[in-house]
Every structure is written in structure tokens, then in C-alpha cells.
Short mmCIF file of C-alpha atoms in Angstrom, two decimals:
data_model
loop_
_atom_site.label_atom_id
_atom_site.label_comp_id
_atom_site.label_asym_id
_atom_site.label_seq_id
_atom_site.Cartn_x
_atom_site.Cartn_y
_atom_site.Cartn_z
CA GLY H 1 27.96 -1.53 3.48
CA ALA H 2 25.69 -4.46 3.68
CA GLY H 3 23.66 -3.89 0.40
CA VAL H 4 23.42 -1.19 -2.29
CA SER H 5 22.50 2.00 -1.12
CA GLN H 6 20.78 4.59 -3.38
CA SER H 7 19.74 8.38 -2.45
CA PRO H 8 17.39 10.17 -2.46
CA SER H 9 14.72 7.36 -2.56
CA ASN H 10 12.30 9.64 -4.09
CA LYS H 11 12.83 13.02 -6.06
CA VAL H 12 10.36 15.33 -7.43
CA THR H 13 11.84 17.98 -9.81
CA GLU H 14 10.52 20.58 -12.43
CA LYS H 15 10.95 20.09 -16.13
CA GLY H 16 14.08 21.53 -17.33
CA LYS H 17 16.19 21.01 -14.02
CA ASP H 18 19.40 18.97 -13.64
CA VAL H 19 19.28 16.26 -11.30
CA GLU H 20 21.84 13.97 -9.40
CA LEU H 21 21.26 10.05 -8.26
CA ARG H 22 23.68 8.52 -6.04
CA CYS H 23 24.86 4.95 -5.65
CA ASP H 24 26.81 3.46 -2.77
CA PRO H 25 27.70 -0.17 -4.00
CA ILE H 26 28.74 -3.11 -1.99
CA SER H 27 32.13 -2.71 -0.62
CA GLY H 28 34.73 -4.43 -2.87
CA HIS H 29 32.10 -4.77 -5.90
CA THR H 30 33.93 -3.62 -9.03
CA ALA H 31 31.26 -3.79 -11.39
CA LEU H 32 28.42 -1.53 -11.07
CA TYR H 33 25.23 -0.97 -13.56
CA TRP H 34 22.37 1.56 -13.66
CA TYR H 35 18.99 0.55 -15.13
CA ARG H 36 15.80 2.51 -15.42
CA GLN H 37 12.40 0.97 -14.79
CA SER H 38 9.37 2.31 -16.32
CA LEU H 39 5.91 1.09 -15.71
CA GLY H 40 5.20 -2.02 -17.71
CA GLN H 41 8.73 -1.55 -19.52
CA GLY H 42 11.01 -4.00 -17.29
CA LEU H 43 14.31 -2.89 -16.57
CA GLU H 44 16.47 -0.91 -19.26
CA PHE H 45 20.07 -0.94 -19.18
CA LEU H 46 21.67 2.44 -19.07
CA ILE H 47 25.56 2.01 -18.18
CA TYR H 48 28.36 -0.18 -16.87
CA PHE H 49 31.08 0.76 -14.82
CA GLN H 50 33.94 -1.56 -14.14
CA GLY H 51 36.10 0.26 -11.56
CA ASN H 52 35.97 3.78 -12.72
CA SER H 53 35.87 3.40 -16.29
CA ALA H 54 32.67 3.06 -18.28
CA PRO H 55 33.32 0.79 -21.19
CA ASP H 56 29.44 0.28 -21.84
CA LYS H 57 27.38 3.33 -22.00
CA SER H 58 25.04 2.29 -24.88
CA GLY H 59 22.06 2.57 -22.80
CA LEU H 60 22.08 6.12 -21.93
CA PRO H 61 19.05 7.50 -23.90
CA SER H 62 20.48 10.94 -24.66
CA ASP H 63 23.14 13.12 -24.09
CA ARG H 64 21.27 14.69 -21.22
CA PHE H 65 22.39 11.59 -19.34
CA SER H 66 25.77 11.06 -17.96
CA ALA H 67 27.22 8.97 -15.14
CA GLU H 68 30.71 8.81 -13.42
CA ARG H 69 32.06 6.61 -10.61
CA THR H 70 34.93 7.82 -8.41
CA GLY H 71 37.39 5.67 -6.22
CA GLY H 72 35.77 2.43 -7.73
CA SER H 73 32.81 2.89 -5.47
CA VAL H 74 30.17 5.74 -5.41
CA SER H 75 28.60 6.64 -8.75
CA THR H 76 26.36 9.70 -9.68
CA LEU H 77 23.96 9.60 -12.59
CA THR H 78 23.04 13.23 -13.61
CA ILE H 79 20.26 14.06 -15.97
CA GLN H 80 20.08 17.55 -17.31
CA ARG H 81 17.44 19.55 -18.21
CA THR H 82 14.81 16.91 -17.10
CA GLN H 83 11.75 15.94 -19.36
CA GLN H 84 8.50 14.34 -18.30
CA GLU H 85 9.63 10.96 -19.83
CA ASP H 86 12.49 11.02 -17.78
CA SER H 87 9.91 9.86 -14.88
CA ALA H 88 10.68 6.29 -13.84
CA VAL H 89 12.77 4.41 -11.20
CA TYR H 90 16.34 4.45 -11.24
CA LEU H 91 18.18 1.31 -9.96
CA CYS H 92 21.79 0.68 -9.38
CA ALA H 93 23.33 -2.65 -9.09
CA SER H 94 26.87 -4.19 -8.49
CA ARG H 95 28.70 -7.20 -8.31
CA PRO H 96 32.17 -8.62 -7.26
CA ASP H 97 33.61 -9.03 -10.80
CA ARG H 98 33.68 -10.15 -14.05
CA GLY H 99 32.27 -13.55 -14.55
CA ASN H 100 30.61 -13.41 -11.16
CA TYR H 101 26.79 -12.68 -12.06
CA GLY H 102 25.30 -11.98 -8.73
CA TYR H 103 23.82 -8.78 -9.16
CA THR H 104 22.63 -7.10 -5.97
CA PHE H 105 20.35 -4.22 -6.68
CA GLY H 106 19.62 -1.28 -4.55
CA SER H 107 15.97 -0.13 -3.88
CA GLY H 108 16.10 2.59 -6.53
CA THR H 109 15.58 6.11 -6.65
CA ARG H 110 12.01 7.05 -7.88
CA LEU H 111 12.00 10.06 -10.14
CA THR H 112 8.89 12.23 -11.06
CA VAL H 113 9.39 15.15 -13.45
CA VAL H 114 6.58 17.59 -12.93
CA GLN O 1 13.85 -5.36 -30.58
CA GLN O 2 12.99 -7.14 -27.51
CA GLN O 3 15.68 -9.46 -27.24
CA VAL O 4 13.79 -11.30 -24.12
CA LYS O 5 9.91 -11.82 -24.26
CA GLN O 6 8.19 -12.82 -21.19
CA SER O 7 4.64 -14.10 -20.84
CA PRO O 8 2.14 -13.88 -18.92
CA GLN O 9 2.22 -10.35 -17.97
CA SER O 10 -0.16 -11.35 -15.07
CA LEU O 11 -0.91 -14.36 -13.24
CA ILE O 12 -3.25 -15.44 -10.77
CA VAL O 13 -3.11 -18.85 -8.85
CA GLN O 14 -4.64 -20.41 -6.21
CA LYS O 15 -2.41 -21.10 -2.90
CA GLY O 16 -0.87 -24.50 -3.26
CA GLY O 17 -0.87 -24.24 -7.07
CA ILE O 18 1.91 -23.90 -9.69
CA SER O 19 2.81 -20.70 -11.08
CA ILE O 20 4.55 -20.99 -14.54
CA ILE O 21 6.29 -17.99 -16.24
CA ASN O 22 7.75 -18.18 -19.72
CA CYS O 23 10.30 -16.32 -21.42
CA ALA O 24 12.21 -16.82 -24.98
CA TYR O 25 15.21 -15.05 -26.09
CA GLU O 26 16.66 -14.32 -29.39
CA ASN O 27 20.63 -13.68 -29.22
CA THR O 28 22.19 -17.24 -29.22
CA ALA O 29 25.19 -15.58 -27.38
CA PHE O 30 23.16 -15.56 -24.18
CA ASP O 31 24.86 -17.75 -21.70
CA TYR O 32 23.24 -16.93 -18.42
CA PHE O 33 19.50 -16.93 -17.36
CA PRO O 34 18.58 -15.44 -14.15
CA TRP O 35 15.21 -14.97 -12.54
CA TYR O 36 14.65 -11.78 -10.63
CA GLN O 37 11.69 -11.27 -7.65
CA GLN O 38 10.81 -7.88 -6.83
CA PHE O 39 8.53 -6.41 -4.59
CA PRO O 40 6.58 -2.93 -4.46
CA GLY O 41 9.04 -0.26 -3.40
CA LYS O 42 12.08 -2.82 -3.58
CA GLY O 43 14.97 -3.49 -5.93
CA PRO O 44 14.92 -6.99 -7.96
CA ALA O 45 16.50 -9.65 -5.98
CA LEU O 46 17.87 -12.96 -7.55
CA LEU O 47 15.89 -15.72 -7.08
CA ILE O 48 17.30 -18.56 -9.24
CA ALA O 49 19.68 -18.84 -12.50
CA ILE O 50 20.80 -21.33 -14.96
CA ARG O 51 23.41 -21.81 -17.60
CA PRO O 52 22.72 -23.68 -20.92
CA ASP O 53 24.67 -26.68 -20.34
CA VAL O 54 21.78 -27.97 -17.98
CA SER O 55 18.12 -28.46 -18.74
CA GLU O 56 16.86 -27.82 -15.13
CA LYS O 57 17.79 -26.58 -12.00
CA LYS O 58 15.71 -26.54 -8.90
CA GLU O 59 16.03 -24.72 -5.67
CA GLY O 60 13.27 -25.34 -2.93
CA ARG O 61 9.94 -24.76 -4.53
CA PHE O 62 11.29 -22.80 -7.47
CA THR O 63 12.73 -24.72 -10.67
CA ILE O 64 13.98 -23.29 -13.98
CA SER O 65 13.23 -25.28 -17.09
CA PHE O 66 15.75 -24.51 -19.94
CA ASN O 67 15.36 -25.50 -23.69
CA LYS O 68 18.59 -24.39 -25.52
CA SER O 69 17.08 -25.27 -28.89
CA ALA O 70 13.83 -23.50 -28.55
CA LYS O 71 15.69 -20.55 -27.10
CA GLN O 72 13.12 -20.63 -24.33
CA PHE O 73 13.18 -20.75 -20.48
CA SER O 74 10.60 -21.03 -17.70
CA LEU O 75 10.17 -20.50 -14.02
CA HIS O 76 7.87 -22.63 -12.08
CA ILE O 77 6.95 -22.32 -8.40
CA MET O 78 5.61 -25.40 -6.66
CA ASP O 79 3.10 -24.81 -4.01
CA SER O 80 2.83 -21.27 -4.43
CA GLN O 81 2.22 -19.01 -1.15
CA PRO O 82 0.60 -15.67 -0.76
CA GLY O 83 4.18 -14.45 0.20
CA ASP O 84 5.29 -15.31 -3.49
CA SER O 85 2.98 -12.66 -4.71
CA ALA O 86 5.49 -10.37 -6.52
CA THR O 87 6.73 -9.44 -9.81
CA TYR O 88 9.04 -11.85 -11.57
CA PHE O 89 11.60 -10.80 -14.31
CA CYS O 90 13.38 -13.16 -16.48
CA ALA O 91 16.86 -12.03 -17.92
CA ALA O 92 19.72 -13.09 -20.05
CA SER O 93 23.16 -12.15 -20.23
CA SER O 94 26.39 -12.86 -22.00
CA THR O 95 29.77 -13.12 -21.06
CA ASP O 96 31.10 -11.19 -23.77
CA GLY O 97 31.32 -7.25 -23.32
CA SER O 98 29.69 -5.90 -20.14
CA GLU O 99 27.69 -8.76 -19.11
CA LYS O 100 24.88 -6.57 -18.81
CA LEU O 101 21.41 -8.19 -18.10
CA VAL O 102 18.67 -7.89 -20.65
CA PHE O 103 15.39 -8.44 -18.63
CA GLY O 104 11.65 -9.38 -19.84
CA LYS O 105 9.22 -7.02 -18.86
CA GLY O 106 7.82 -8.77 -16.03
CA THR O 107 5.08 -10.87 -14.73
CA LYS O 108 2.91 -9.78 -11.79
CA LEU O 109 2.01 -12.91 -9.66
CA THR O 110 -0.80 -12.70 -7.44
CA VAL O 111 -1.21 -15.84 -4.94
CA ASN O 112 -4.69 -16.15 -3.44
CA PRO O 113 -5.26 -17.59 -0.09
#
């Protein structure tokens, strides 16, 4: 596609429920990143994919968070047993390959846990 | 530990004025320093970036100044326009590892007409 697509754009869920957030990167982009943006906190790195592998998961805040990527394309971020502190905008970004730093971000999924 | 510190948190300038946002970093392994612009409801968009082998980079009204010895870099927006009103993030990354970006906390810029 022309850009990074994320769905849903907004998600309201009850505390304790599981949620899945989807990212469709730009076609051909091998690197994919998930970031979390909380109010006034900037962007916090969560996980990095190169192809289908995730060599850097160091930003995942707890074992309730997981992510996968299939076919070197679509990625899904799953949050289990959501908590109110999980409320944030979850951003996905992709770039062509290593050494090419041109990140393209999607518009994000705004997650609200009530 | 916040690896990239950004200031000010908010900035108000008049149309035609100069907007200056500053960032400082700690990790000497960082070798790529981009600035991102974010409008409400949108993802950040790359504005301009610099590597440490140059001290300044200019693209139109936007200039990055880089001071390697002080581990500081700044964004200057010349002739600021109301359309520049947005949140600006500085960031840094290293070619080692995941090349993930470490972001500052952002500066909300308001340009008054």
C-alpha cells in the first residue's frame, strides 16, 4: 500500500479483556516497529521485527504483551488481560531495510481501557 | 533513564519568527538524529535528519544544528507559519542492534497568526 495502515483506529475495551492491534506495513519493507505513545511521554519502543523474526523485544512492558509478524508483512500486537495503564496510542512503523532509516509511521490505534 | 532529553515542552511563537527546539543525548553510540513532526490524530512524519559527521543540515525553512562534543542537537524553524503548529519530536538511534529510535518527549509548537 501507499502507507502504513493500522486497524482499528480506535478501540475501547473493558479491563481484563484481550485486544489485537493490526499493522499493515508498506509493501517490501522488511523492518517493522511497534511504539506506544502515552500522553506527555513521547514514543516508547516496544518491539522490532526484521522479516518475521523479532530480534529485539526489549520494550514489551510485561508478558501480557506479545506480537507476531507473518509473511514478512502484517503484524499483530496482542495485549492480554488489559489494564487501565495500557491506554495509549499504539503506533506501527516500517522501513525498507537495515541502514535505511526512513521510518514511516501509521496513524496509530488509540486504545482506551475502561 | 531518559536517553534523549528535549526542551522546551511547549513553545509559542509569532508568525514569521524563529522556533528553536533543543535536544541532548547521553549514548555516544547514537549516530543518527532525526526530527519528527506530528499533527493531532496522525502518526509522526520524518521532517529532517542528520548524522554526526556534519554540524548542520538545512532543508527549506528547517535546520538541524549538531554539536557532537556537547551531545546536543537542535531544530530551527525559520519564518514560522501557523501551519507549522504541531508536536515535534527529536530522536536518536544507533546502527548497532535493532536501529530503534529513542525519542524525546516532544515539544508542542504553536505559531500565532
